XYZ file of C-alpha atoms in Angstrom:
769
model
C 108.754 147.609 130.508
C 109.050 144.649 128.155
C 106.173 142.280 128.859
C 106.076 138.514 128.421
C 103.351 136.588 126.611
C 102.230 133.045 125.831
C 100.056 132.623 122.707
C 98.331 129.461 123.932
C 98.848 126.613 126.402
C 98.371 122.820 125.991
C 94.859 121.668 126.933
C 95.210 118.043 127.880
C 96.657 118.504 131.345
C 99.680 117.022 133.046
C 98.501 113.413 132.701
C 96.148 113.651 129.682
C 93.310 114.543 132.051
C 91.109 116.012 129.305
C 91.528 112.957 127.084
C 90.410 110.677 129.897
C 87.436 112.871 130.757
C 86.132 113.297 127.191
C 86.479 109.599 126.403
C 84.654 108.768 129.647
C 81.874 111.142 128.573
C 81.624 109.490 125.154
C 81.381 106.109 126.894
C 78.564 107.381 129.170
C 80.812 106.978 132.215
C 80.980 110.699 132.961
C 78.146 113.219 132.984
C 78.084 116.451 131.038
C 78.432 118.468 134.258
C 81.411 116.365 135.349
C 83.121 116.884 131.993
C 82.540 120.637 132.103
C 83.841 120.752 135.675
C 87.021 118.971 134.624
C 87.481 121.499 131.820
C 87.093 124.319 134.326
C 89.649 122.727 136.646
C 92.193 122.385 133.852
C 91.755 125.974 132.703
C 92.242 127.276 136.238
C 95.338 125.116 136.648
C 96.859 126.272 133.367
C 96.259 129.959 134.031
C 97.877 129.595 137.458
C 100.931 127.830 135.987
C 101.547 130.754 133.658
C 100.905 133.347 136.348
C 103.291 131.603 138.741
C 105.915 131.485 135.973
C 105.791 135.276 135.789
C 104.030 135.585 132.425
C 102.446 139.019 132.042
C 99.988 138.293 129.218
C 98.143 135.005 129.699
C 95.793 133.632 127.014
C 92.206 132.492 127.461
C 89.920 130.740 124.971
C 92.914 128.584 123.986
C 91.153 125.658 125.676
C 88.878 123.390 123.613
C 87.189 120.079 124.319
C 87.983 118.923 120.785
C 89.417 121.650 118.537
C 89.657 125.433 118.582
C 88.416 125.860 115.000
C 85.438 123.634 115.763
C 84.726 125.971 118.694
C 84.425 128.839 116.212
C 82.225 126.812 113.857
C 79.744 126.276 116.654
C 80.121 129.755 118.137
C 79.299 131.343 114.756
C 76.439 128.898 114.116
C 78.164 127.694 110.938
C 76.741 124.262 111.671
C 75.638 122.149 108.682
C 71.963 121.258 108.897
C 72.740 117.534 109.079
C 74.012 118.140 112.624
C 71.642 120.842 113.811
C 68.394 119.137 112.817
C 68.502 116.356 115.411
C 68.003 118.406 118.562
C 71.241 117.199 120.126
C 72.571 119.044 123.147
C 75.091 121.770 122.356
C 77.922 119.560 123.605
C 76.816 116.458 121.692
C 76.284 118.483 118.516
C 79.848 119.777 118.931
C 81.263 116.275 119.284
C 79.108 115.005 116.399
C 80.819 117.494 114.081
C 84.222 116.491 115.424
C 83.921 112.699 115.485
C 80.571 111.731 114.003
C 77.469 110.416 115.798
C 75.846 107.028 115.379
C 73.417 106.599 118.257
C 69.697 106.669 119.032
C 68.737 106.566 115.363
C 71.053 109.446 114.413
C 73.791 108.645 111.891
C 76.070 111.477 110.752
C 79.768 111.369 109.813
C 82.236 113.906 111.159
C 83.324 117.033 109.354
C 86.611 116.880 107.471
C 89.724 117.143 109.588
C 93.058 118.328 108.170
C 96.515 119.264 109.420
C 96.971 122.672 111.031
C 99.496 124.238 108.653
C 102.710 122.166 108.842
C 102.108 120.747 112.312
C 100.885 117.324 113.404
C 97.786 118.889 114.966
C 94.488 118.411 113.096
C 91.711 120.995 112.924
C 88.096 120.574 111.874
C 87.523 122.337 108.562
C 84.717 124.923 108.449
C 82.197 123.507 105.973
C 80.025 126.211 104.476
C 76.777 126.417 102.542
C 75.396 128.471 99.690
C 73.581 131.342 101.392
C 75.451 130.690 104.650
C 74.443 132.918 107.559
C 76.252 133.419 110.847
C 74.989 134.151 114.324
C 76.944 134.554 117.544
C 76.038 131.997 120.199
C 74.138 133.295 123.225
C 76.974 132.591 125.631
C 80.137 132.937 123.523
C 83.004 130.867 124.860
C 85.728 133.568 124.621
C 83.648 135.840 126.861
C 82.746 133.044 129.250
C 86.352 131.949 129.691
C 87.605 135.518 130.098
C 85.111 136.072 132.917
C 86.013 132.713 134.446
C 89.698 133.705 134.611
C 88.847 137.187 135.849
C 86.853 135.732 138.722
C 89.920 133.650 139.604
C 91.990 136.834 139.830
C 93.737 136.506 136.450
C 93.232 139.017 133.659
C 93.733 137.242 130.342
C 94.011 138.131 126.689
C 91.337 136.136 124.809
C 92.465 134.327 121.664
C 90.210 134.052 118.605
C 90.818 132.917 115.054
C 90.574 135.837 112.640
C 87.755 136.110 110.077
C 89.968 135.868 107.001
C 91.770 132.778 108.263
C 88.512 131.167 109.395
C 87.052 131.483 105.903
C 90.214 130.741 103.936
C 90.759 127.555 105.937
C 87.168 126.470 105.251
C 85.500 124.940 102.223
C 82.146 124.626 100.501
C 80.128 121.641 101.648
C 79.575 118.796 99.202
C 77.079 119.852 96.579
C 77.621 123.532 97.377
C 79.438 126.105 95.255
C 80.024 128.964 97.698
C 83.461 130.578 97.765
C 84.137 130.851 101.521
C 85.752 134.303 101.367
C 82.623 135.674 99.674
C 80.903 135.231 103.054
C 83.122 137.810 104.768
C 80.451 140.533 104.835
C 78.058 138.097 106.509
C 80.659 137.054 109.090
C 82.110 140.417 110.146
C 79.072 141.588 112.162
C 79.470 138.473 114.318
C 83.118 139.361 115.013
C 82.115 142.928 115.822
C 79.491 141.681 118.259
C 82.009 139.297 119.859
C 84.581 142.062 120.344
C 81.968 144.314 121.895
C 80.928 141.601 124.338
C 84.556 140.976 125.282
C 85.027 144.682 125.939
C 81.905 144.780 128.120
C 83.284 141.843 130.088
C 86.457 143.832 130.781
C 88.873 142.587 128.129
C 91.301 145.359 127.206
C 93.234 143.286 124.665
C 92.406 140.428 122.313
C 94.712 138.198 120.269
C 93.314 137.632 116.793
C 95.171 134.893 114.937
C 95.546 135.338 111.189
C 98.096 132.614 110.458
C 97.190 132.505 106.751
C 99.357 135.613 106.374
C 102.371 133.296 106.103
C 100.904 131.764 102.915
C 101.181 132.980 99.350
C 97.628 134.280 99.260
C 95.297 134.684 96.280
C 94.429 138.282 95.480
C 90.863 137.935 96.774
C 92.155 136.790 100.173
C 94.731 139.559 100.358
C 92.057 142.083 99.503
C 89.770 140.751 102.231
C 91.987 141.990 105.066
C 91.368 145.685 104.456
C 87.557 145.736 104.815
C 87.737 143.210 107.637
C 90.197 145.106 109.800
C 88.867 148.550 109.004
C 85.706 147.435 110.790
C 87.384 145.578 113.637
C 90.059 148.176 114.411
C 87.426 150.910 114.426
C 86.126 149.359 117.653
C 89.491 149.440 119.452
C 89.560 151.192 122.809
C 85.938 152.332 122.619
C 83.576 149.469 121.969
C 86.163 146.732 121.566
C 89.532 145.574 122.933
C 92.896 146.519 121.451
C 93.815 143.951 118.796
C 97.122 142.088 118.723
C 97.173 140.333 115.373
C 99.167 137.095 115.511
C 100.958 135.217 112.742
C 103.139 132.134 113.119
C 104.850 129.227 111.341
C 106.456 131.497 108.765
C 107.318 135.041 107.752
C 105.002 137.827 106.614
C 107.445 139.818 104.497
C 105.754 138.804 101.237
C 102.468 140.187 102.571
C 103.729 143.607 103.649
C 101.310 145.305 101.276
C 98.468 143.719 103.252
C 100.032 144.762 106.548
C 100.627 148.305 105.305
C 97.158 148.785 103.871
C 95.019 146.892 106.350
C 96.781 145.994 109.585
C 98.684 149.046 110.765
C 95.578 150.056 112.647
C 95.856 147.097 115.007
C 97.409 147.670 118.415
C 100.144 145.104 117.783
C 101.581 142.480 115.477
C 103.030 139.125 116.520
C 105.645 137.412 114.337
C 107.422 134.068 114.550
C 111.129 134.772 115.038
C 112.029 131.123 115.608
C 110.942 129.986 112.165
C 112.000 133.175 110.370
C 114.282 135.399 112.485
C 115.472 137.305 109.422
C 112.102 139.068 109.082
C 112.575 141.156 112.243
C 114.189 144.285 110.818
C 111.820 144.482 107.863
C 108.752 144.010 110.058
C 109.927 146.744 112.438
C 110.204 149.109 109.482
C 106.607 148.392 108.494
C 105.007 148.798 111.915
C 102.659 151.699 112.505
C 103.878 154.690 114.483
C 102.650 153.377 117.842
C 102.110 149.734 116.952
C 103.733 147.221 119.301
C 105.741 144.163 118.270
C 105.197 140.752 119.830
C 108.498 138.945 119.257
C 108.074 135.149 119.144
C 111.518 134.029 120.278
C 110.645 130.955 122.377
C 109.891 127.942 120.187
C 106.271 126.782 120.383
C 106.945 123.739 118.207
C 109.970 122.004 119.725
C 111.287 120.954 123.136
C 114.846 122.311 123.222
C 115.869 124.854 125.812
C 115.911 128.365 124.480
C 119.248 129.989 123.729
C 118.472 132.878 126.041
C 121.559 134.896 125.174
C 120.587 134.862 121.512
C 116.920 135.616 122.258
C 117.837 138.546 124.476
C 119.984 139.959 121.673
C 117.074 139.648 119.225
C 114.629 141.352 121.586
C 117.121 144.098 122.469
C 117.635 144.875 118.798
C 113.876 145.462 118.527
C 113.846 147.528 121.729
C 116.569 149.789 120.377
C 114.290 150.744 117.496
C 110.910 150.716 119.216
C 111.483 151.206 122.939
C 110.680 148.835 125.797
C 106.996 149.718 125.912
C 106.478 148.613 122.318
C 108.006 145.137 122.531
C 106.556 141.935 124.000
C 108.587 138.732 124.466
C 106.449 135.790 123.378
C 106.324 132.176 122.358
C 106.617 131.780 118.596
C 103.175 130.143 118.447
C 100.769 128.482 120.823
C 102.437 125.918 123.080
C 99.706 123.465 122.063
C 102.368 121.595 120.089
C 104.612 120.912 123.098
C 104.227 118.589 126.113
C 102.841 119.937 129.384
C 105.756 119.892 131.839
C 109.215 118.424 132.220
C 108.438 117.751 135.901
C 106.483 114.665 134.835
C 109.627 113.023 133.433
C 111.064 111.201 136.430
C 112.734 108.437 134.392
C 114.422 110.576 131.745
C 118.214 110.482 131.700
C 119.300 113.606 133.644
C 121.916 114.433 131.001
C 119.380 114.892 128.199
C 116.570 116.110 130.454
C 118.714 119.163 131.116
C 118.535 120.020 127.411
C 114.726 120.265 127.241
C 111.954 122.753 127.993
C 108.270 121.802 127.751
C 105.297 124.195 127.898
C 105.535 125.020 131.596
C 109.278 125.625 131.307
C 108.800 127.723 128.161
C 106.422 129.985 130.072
C 109.263 130.592 132.521
C 111.675 131.230 129.635
C 109.613 134.073 128.154
C 109.362 135.659 131.608
C 113.141 135.423 132.179
C 113.949 136.908 128.760
C 111.521 139.783 129.293
C 112.995 140.511 132.720
C 116.549 140.395 131.347
C 115.704 142.980 128.683
C 113.735 145.178 131.097
C 116.009 145.098 134.129
C 119.304 143.918 132.687
C 120.986 140.517 132.486
C 122.245 140.815 136.054
C 118.664 140.535 137.320
C 118.511 136.936 136.044
C 122.210 136.114 136.117
C 121.871 132.671 137.733
C 119.171 131.639 135.225
C 121.287 132.764 132.278
C 124.361 130.959 133.585
C 122.368 127.741 134.035
C 120.985 128.104 130.512
C 124.441 128.598 129.012
C 125.743 125.561 130.904
C 122.925 123.372 129.530
C 123.521 124.484 125.957
C 127.259 123.808 126.238
C 126.671 120.348 127.732
C 124.439 119.389 124.839
C 126.820 120.718 122.180
C 129.760 118.741 123.567
C 127.957 115.516 124.488
C 129.206 112.228 123.023
C 125.565 111.234 122.525
C 125.224 113.766 119.722
C 127.754 112.548 117.127
C 128.432 109.077 115.683
C 131.387 108.827 113.275
C 130.173 105.507 111.797
C 126.828 107.030 110.819
C 128.521 109.961 109.117
C 130.857 107.605 107.260
C 127.944 105.585 105.932
C 126.170 108.727 104.761
C 129.261 109.715 102.815
C 129.084 106.390 100.936
C 125.549 106.885 99.611
C 125.398 106.947 95.806
C 122.764 108.153 93.355
C 122.169 104.575 92.162
C 121.091 103.514 95.663
C 117.902 105.581 95.245
C 116.510 103.697 92.225
C 114.635 100.399 91.902
C 116.123 97.779 89.562
C 113.408 98.227 86.890
C 110.627 100.593 85.890
C 107.095 99.981 87.182
C 105.654 98.005 84.228
C 108.406 95.406 84.578
C 108.007 95.314 88.338
C 104.235 94.940 88.100
C 104.535 91.962 85.750
C 106.752 90.255 88.307
C 104.429 91.184 91.185
C 101.339 89.806 89.393
C 103.075 86.453 88.949
C 104.303 86.395 92.505
C 101.342 87.771 94.499
C 98.392 86.619 92.324
C 96.033 89.339 93.568
C 92.470 89.830 92.242
C 91.007 92.997 90.747
C 90.169 95.629 93.384
C 92.444 94.046 95.996
C 91.435 94.767 99.583
C 93.760 95.497 102.472
C 94.039 97.626 105.586
C 96.541 100.354 106.302
C 98.323 98.445 109.051
C 97.163 98.570 112.641
C 94.157 96.828 114.140
C 92.454 97.820 117.417
C 94.754 98.163 120.396
C 92.587 96.517 123.048
C 92.748 96.920 126.784
C 94.316 93.452 127.029
C 97.121 94.514 124.673
C 97.836 97.639 126.683
C 97.814 95.717 129.965
C 100.216 93.074 128.627
C 102.575 95.716 127.238
C 102.493 97.595 130.521
C 103.251 94.423 132.485
C 106.161 93.620 130.197
C 107.511 97.151 130.493
C 107.350 96.911 134.287
C 109.006 93.483 134.300
C 105.898 91.732 135.641
C 105.940 89.174 132.820
C 108.920 87.668 131.005
C 109.979 88.340 127.418
C 108.902 84.802 126.541
C 105.440 85.307 128.042
C 105.013 88.610 126.218
C 106.151 87.083 122.922
C 103.593 84.273 123.261
C 100.891 86.847 123.978
C 101.825 88.849 120.852
C 101.867 85.707 118.708
C 98.350 84.836 119.882
C 97.167 88.364 119.030
C 98.703 87.998 115.569
C 96.964 84.651 115.021
C 93.659 86.157 116.122
C 94.033 89.082 113.731
C 94.874 86.760 110.846
C 91.806 84.637 111.639
C 89.639 87.750 111.502
C 91.139 88.709 108.127
C 90.457 85.161 106.910
C 86.848 85.567 107.977
C 86.580 88.967 106.306
C 88.203 87.633 103.082
C 90.728 90.433 102.745
C 93.330 89.968 100.010
C 96.544 91.324 101.541
C 96.946 90.831 105.275
C 98.717 92.734 108.011
C 99.839 91.367 111.361
C 97.891 94.077 113.245
C 100.837 95.635 115.102
C 99.846 94.481 118.618
C 103.447 94.892 119.780
C 103.610 98.553 118.744
C 102.789 101.484 120.986
C 103.002 104.196 118.327
C 104.015 104.190 114.681
C 107.023 106.432 115.344
C 107.859 105.709 118.964
C 108.092 101.976 118.292
C 110.830 102.486 115.719
C 112.581 105.195 117.681
C 112.900 102.834 120.654
C 114.829 100.462 118.406
C 117.117 103.073 116.872
C 120.204 104.653 118.346
C 119.999 108.448 118.527
C 116.541 108.712 120.115
C 115.334 109.233 123.681
C 111.831 108.735 125.060
C 109.570 110.257 127.622
C 106.926 108.935 129.996
C 104.313 111.700 129.961
C 105.329 114.116 127.202
C 101.982 113.821 125.405
C 100.903 116.220 122.673
C 97.389 116.545 121.231
C 97.056 115.333 117.660
C 93.265 115.644 117.260
C 90.256 115.461 119.554
C 91.235 113.189 122.431
C 94.035 111.561 120.431
C 97.445 112.266 121.942
C 100.895 111.233 120.773
C 104.156 111.073 122.646
C 106.800 112.099 120.109
C 110.246 110.594 120.556
C 113.146 113.026 120.643
C 116.110 112.901 118.269
C 119.194 113.767 120.317
C 121.994 112.369 118.135
C 122.988 110.603 114.919
C 120.570 107.767 114.059
C 121.381 104.143 113.266
C 119.737 100.684 113.460
C 121.553 98.289 115.799
C 119.272 95.309 114.972
C 116.133 94.328 112.992
C 113.017 96.036 114.339
C 109.952 94.321 112.839
C 111.189 91.160 111.132
C 110.360 88.691 113.913
C 106.641 89.574 114.125
C 106.142 89.905 110.357
C 107.929 86.616 109.677
C 105.773 84.832 112.252
C 102.601 86.372 110.786
C 103.559 85.221 107.284
C 104.172 81.701 108.576
C 100.575 81.377 109.823
C 98.863 83.220 106.949
C 97.449 81.869 103.694
C 97.487 85.288 101.979
C 100.331 87.728 101.252
C 101.527 89.410 104.435
C 102.337 93.117 104.347
C 105.302 94.341 106.370
C 104.631 97.697 108.013
C 107.234 100.434 108.449
C 107.079 104.146 109.162
C 108.964 106.169 106.568
C 111.937 108.443 107.209
C 110.085 111.739 106.794
C 107.268 110.699 109.115
C 109.700 109.349 111.698
C 111.378 112.735 111.592
C 108.298 114.962 111.417
C 106.476 113.109 114.182
C 109.469 113.266 116.452
C 110.957 116.339 118.040
C 113.939 116.717 115.680
C 117.359 118.110 116.446
C 117.713 121.832 115.896
C 121.506 121.705 115.499
C 121.563 119.591 112.303
C 119.541 120.118 109.138
C 116.511 117.877 108.860
C 117.739 116.462 105.532
C 120.715 114.935 107.352
C 118.459 113.340 109.960
C 116.096 112.042 107.243
C 118.928 110.355 105.362
C 120.113 108.652 108.546
C 116.603 107.315 109.087
C 116.392 106.201 105.445
C 119.555 104.125 105.745
C 118.261 102.445 108.895
C 114.939 101.661 107.186
C 116.690 100.424 104.039
C 118.325 97.713 106.109
C 114.927 96.798 107.594
C 113.227 96.600 104.172
C 115.928 94.294 102.832
C 115.700 92.094 105.934
C 111.902 91.852 105.605
C 112.202 90.695 102.007
C 114.801 88.105 103.010
C 112.345 86.850 105.655
C 109.645 86.189 103.037
C 107.690 89.449 103.215
C 106.995 90.499 99.625
C 104.597 93.375 100.226
C 106.171 96.140 102.298
C 104.429 99.382 103.207
C 106.559 102.377 104.148
C 104.149 104.987 105.464
C 104.745 108.668 104.810
C 101.617 110.401 106.156
C 103.726 113.376 107.195
C 105.259 114.080 103.785
C 102.806 116.846 102.981
C 102.948 118.170 106.514
C 106.659 118.898 106.079
C 106.069 120.856 102.886
C 107.180 124.493 103.282
C 104.080 126.639 103.429
C 105.092 128.797 100.477
C 105.902 127.700 96.940
C 109.395 128.307 95.666
C 112.967 127.172 96.079
C 112.634 126.063 99.702
C 109.704 123.816 98.842
C 111.580 122.187 95.979
C 114.654 121.651 98.158
C 112.504 119.953 100.769
C 110.782 117.723 98.230
C 114.126 116.755 96.716
C 115.648 115.462 99.944
C 112.341 114.048 101.206
C 111.794 112.011 98.021
C 115.415 110.885 98.038
C 115.038 109.696 101.630
C 111.972 107.591 100.779
C 113.593 106.102 97.686
C 116.796 105.332 99.558
C 114.779 103.421 102.150
C 112.811 101.321 99.614
C 115.015 100.766 96.550
C 117.034 97.802 97.822
C 114.446 95.100 96.997
C 113.731 92.886 93.983
C 111.198 93.757 91.275
C 108.780 91.113 92.579
C 108.512 92.788 95.982
C 105.706 95.337 96.044
C 106.377 98.634 97.813
C 103.349 100.447 99.240
C 103.162 103.837 100.898
C 100.398 105.624 102.762
C 99.654 109.346 102.885
C 97.301 111.430 104.949
C 95.085 113.743 102.869
C 94.649 113.767 99.155
C 95.415 117.374 98.252
C 98.490 116.629 96.167
C 98.024 119.154 93.402
C 100.809 121.430 94.622
C 103.487 118.737 94.624
C 102.174 115.835 92.587
C 105.483 115.561 90.754
C 107.099 114.568 94.037
C 104.426 111.951 94.776
C 105.069 110.404 91.373
C 108.836 110.549 91.937
C 108.549 108.330 95.026
C 108.054 105.402 92.628
C 105.901 103.423 95.095
C 104.072 100.528 93.449
C 100.888 101.208 95.445
C 99.893 104.484 97.042
C 97.094 104.580 99.643
C 95.693 107.958 100.612
C 93.258 109.311 103.163
C 90.371 110.368 100.984
C 86.970 109.554 102.486
C 86.260 113.110 103.659
C 87.553 114.705 100.463
C 85.857 115.258 97.143
C 86.638 112.410 94.745
C 87.345 115.099 92.150
C 90.711 115.543 93.827
C 91.664 112.222 92.245
C 91.481 113.885 88.834
C 95.123 114.851 89.231
C 96.038 111.176 88.765
C 94.408 111.282 85.314
C 95.791 114.677 84.400
C 99.313 113.563 85.265
C 98.874 110.096 83.688
C 99.891 108.421 86.937
C 100.852 104.850 85.958
C 100.958 103.057 89.295
C 98.273 101.818 91.698
C 96.215 103.826 94.163
C 94.070 103.039 97.201
C 91.990 106.090 98.145
C 90.413 105.511 101.563
C 86.763 104.494 101.284
C 85.758 105.251 104.882
C 86.816 107.468 107.769
C 88.619 105.710 110.622
C 88.703 108.752 112.912
C 85.040 108.207 113.726
C 83.381 105.186 115.370
C 80.597 105.410 112.793
C 80.119 102.299 110.586
C 79.678 103.033 106.853
C 77.100 100.977 104.993
C 78.006 98.700 102.078
C 76.069 100.983 99.715
C 77.916 104.036 100.985
C 81.231 102.368 100.149
C 79.922 101.215 96.764
C 78.985 104.809 95.993
C 82.441 105.954 96.996
C 84.092 103.367 94.749
C 81.818 104.405 91.898
C 83.000 107.996 92.294
C 86.630 106.846 92.287
C 86.168 104.843 89.101
C 85.324 108.070 87.322
C 88.968 109.037 87.786
C 90.884 105.758 88.145
C 91.122 102.590 86.056
C 89.718 99.371 87.579
C 93.109 97.630 87.458
C 94.645 100.634 89.224
C 92.319 100.771 92.229
C 92.908 99.218 95.657
C 90.168 99.210 98.310
C 91.167 100.169 101.849
C 90.150 102.334 104.817
C 91.525 105.839 105.247
C 94.108 104.986 107.890
C 95.137 102.450 110.498
C 92.504 101.062 112.861
C 94.428 101.284 116.120
C 92.015 103.692 117.823
C 88.835 101.877 116.854
C 86.937 99.110 118.676
C 86.689 95.591 117.234
C 82.928 95.604 116.777
C 82.885 98.660 114.524
C 86.114 97.571 112.793
C 84.738 94.181 111.747
C 81.436 95.658 110.591
C 83.089 98.400 108.525
C 85.612 96.033 106.916
C 82.869 93.510 106.156
C 80.996 96.203 104.236
C 84.217 97.335 102.531
C 85.081 93.819 101.303
C 81.497 93.221 100.136
C 81.589 96.450 98.122
C 84.910 95.464 96.522
C 83.624 91.994 95.669
C 80.545 93.519 94.071
C 82.664 95.637 91.713
C 84.960 92.687 91.081
C 81.948 90.659 89.936
C 80.826 93.475 87.646
C 84.120 93.316 85.727
C 83.764 89.638 84.809
């Protein structure tokens, strides 16, 4: 029998229930017991959904109140002393590491948070010490959740992050020199103890995720797998559960030597056949004699209905070589990256709704495919016919193709990607025009989205207030934000984006080719959820999108006003893209739409324009080589196409999440942005050395404080950060700004943090006179 499996299920609940509960707990409106009870309710609900869908192998320990890697940090007692020394409750200590803690005389920033591989999900980075020790918590969560499901009548397969991935994805704490992988011998006994406790609780199987196997790994990491899995596989069936080792987001062919030498002893191997279907035959050849294959054929990263006919053919080809008892039909990865259920979308156009499958529907898909392979296609004939009908309807829909868009793409020339002059000439013009001081201060774009803003937007959406009333409300919000920036003495202003719901959704709603959902939320980090728009057809801009608000803001401002746009790569990466057209085609369509917007902003008197590309690195193929260079080529071209239509005197900014650019710095330089702001506050300032090494000529604004936390940095803390930056950057090159936009923060902390930021910048400005 071919079994079906889900690698992980979304945590937030049908209506972002977990987000609401955790934020209520942080605001002291919900007790610890009430929060834990809500977590229990959600887990029970999610296990039942998968059971009712017919899934054979249901995961546990995929639930987290903040982040699954943070769960492991706490479970292994890899907690930096700055968090453990305060006597916080276990739950508050956990949240302090995730989001910082500034309360009752305790003031600690959060741990660093970075993107999970090439997804838009963020994980908390293990931060390790010299002489680091590990100890399993007294009541380990994987065991607790397995027992919880068992008592509800559902036998699950616990999911844990593997020891090599846990260490390789970590880092040495500031001021520490430890190489994380050197701690493997200290960590393995904790994994052994955890597996033994799972076995005692009744777990027959465990899913151990080692996603780093899709990377090009250093020799020391490759060599770490053998001693690690010799110990862990030795426990299988006796003292520990059978191990299904899971990889995803890429292929493992380049690491076959690791698989052959270290991983054939595991019970099974999961591979992602959505991202890299061509690896199937080679992986089958390298499996152990009795090792099972978990075939990830249902996409865990996108929302399109599965092509069941094709998936069945893939699984059957594996069955022919291995037999039905050695093949599992699975999602390609955890479904964490997809919305909860399509049932919540009551307003979605029925035509396009029929093309989609969210997490709940994907659970049904894996069960149908497994049944088709086990019992024959006739056993699910009606389901397969409905699936084929949906795929055909999408392929032939008029909503998919736009001849005018294709014609415009054909007219794009190489010259359209280049600014009129090189940077030195542009900068001379910008200095005359903008008259900015040394160490200019600005923000990344958004200001706090208050309850009043959300209420007004909701009323407008429901038709309870007129367009004129809503416009007057937005104009007042803009005036208020400008007054605050006047008070703070910032140098380049923003209008605050009160009219915008999300930095991608807002633009998608004003572009042809997109559709939108009501409740298709996906976790980005902690309690932060996003609702990605969906690209269903060719993209074009029917009318200006941001000009009205930016023009009004400039008319009531005494300082330069910065127009705010989301770049083509981020619009694409933070949407659910089409899977029937290459992403480079979709990116160019977005670039042409944004090019028109940039030109219109300049014509409206906006001479500083920021085109954000925080997702540029996220889209980078995980392995170096030809595919990475191809991606960078079309990604850079898309950005340049969107920004190159302006005069020399107009200053183009861009913003990037994370400052680890070493692997593709040439592409960052090729963007030719006049000012580059980067999220940097949680990173070592030494990472800025690349700007010296590569003689980067343009201007840079490394973030001086973390906006993901409510904690307020002191003026001295920001001064110290600027001092570190000046070891690597020239004074006339440095801009002072926060890490990211301030949408999720409250006004009180925002004003206090920006006040300290401006004071620190003014101090260094005075030192240069």
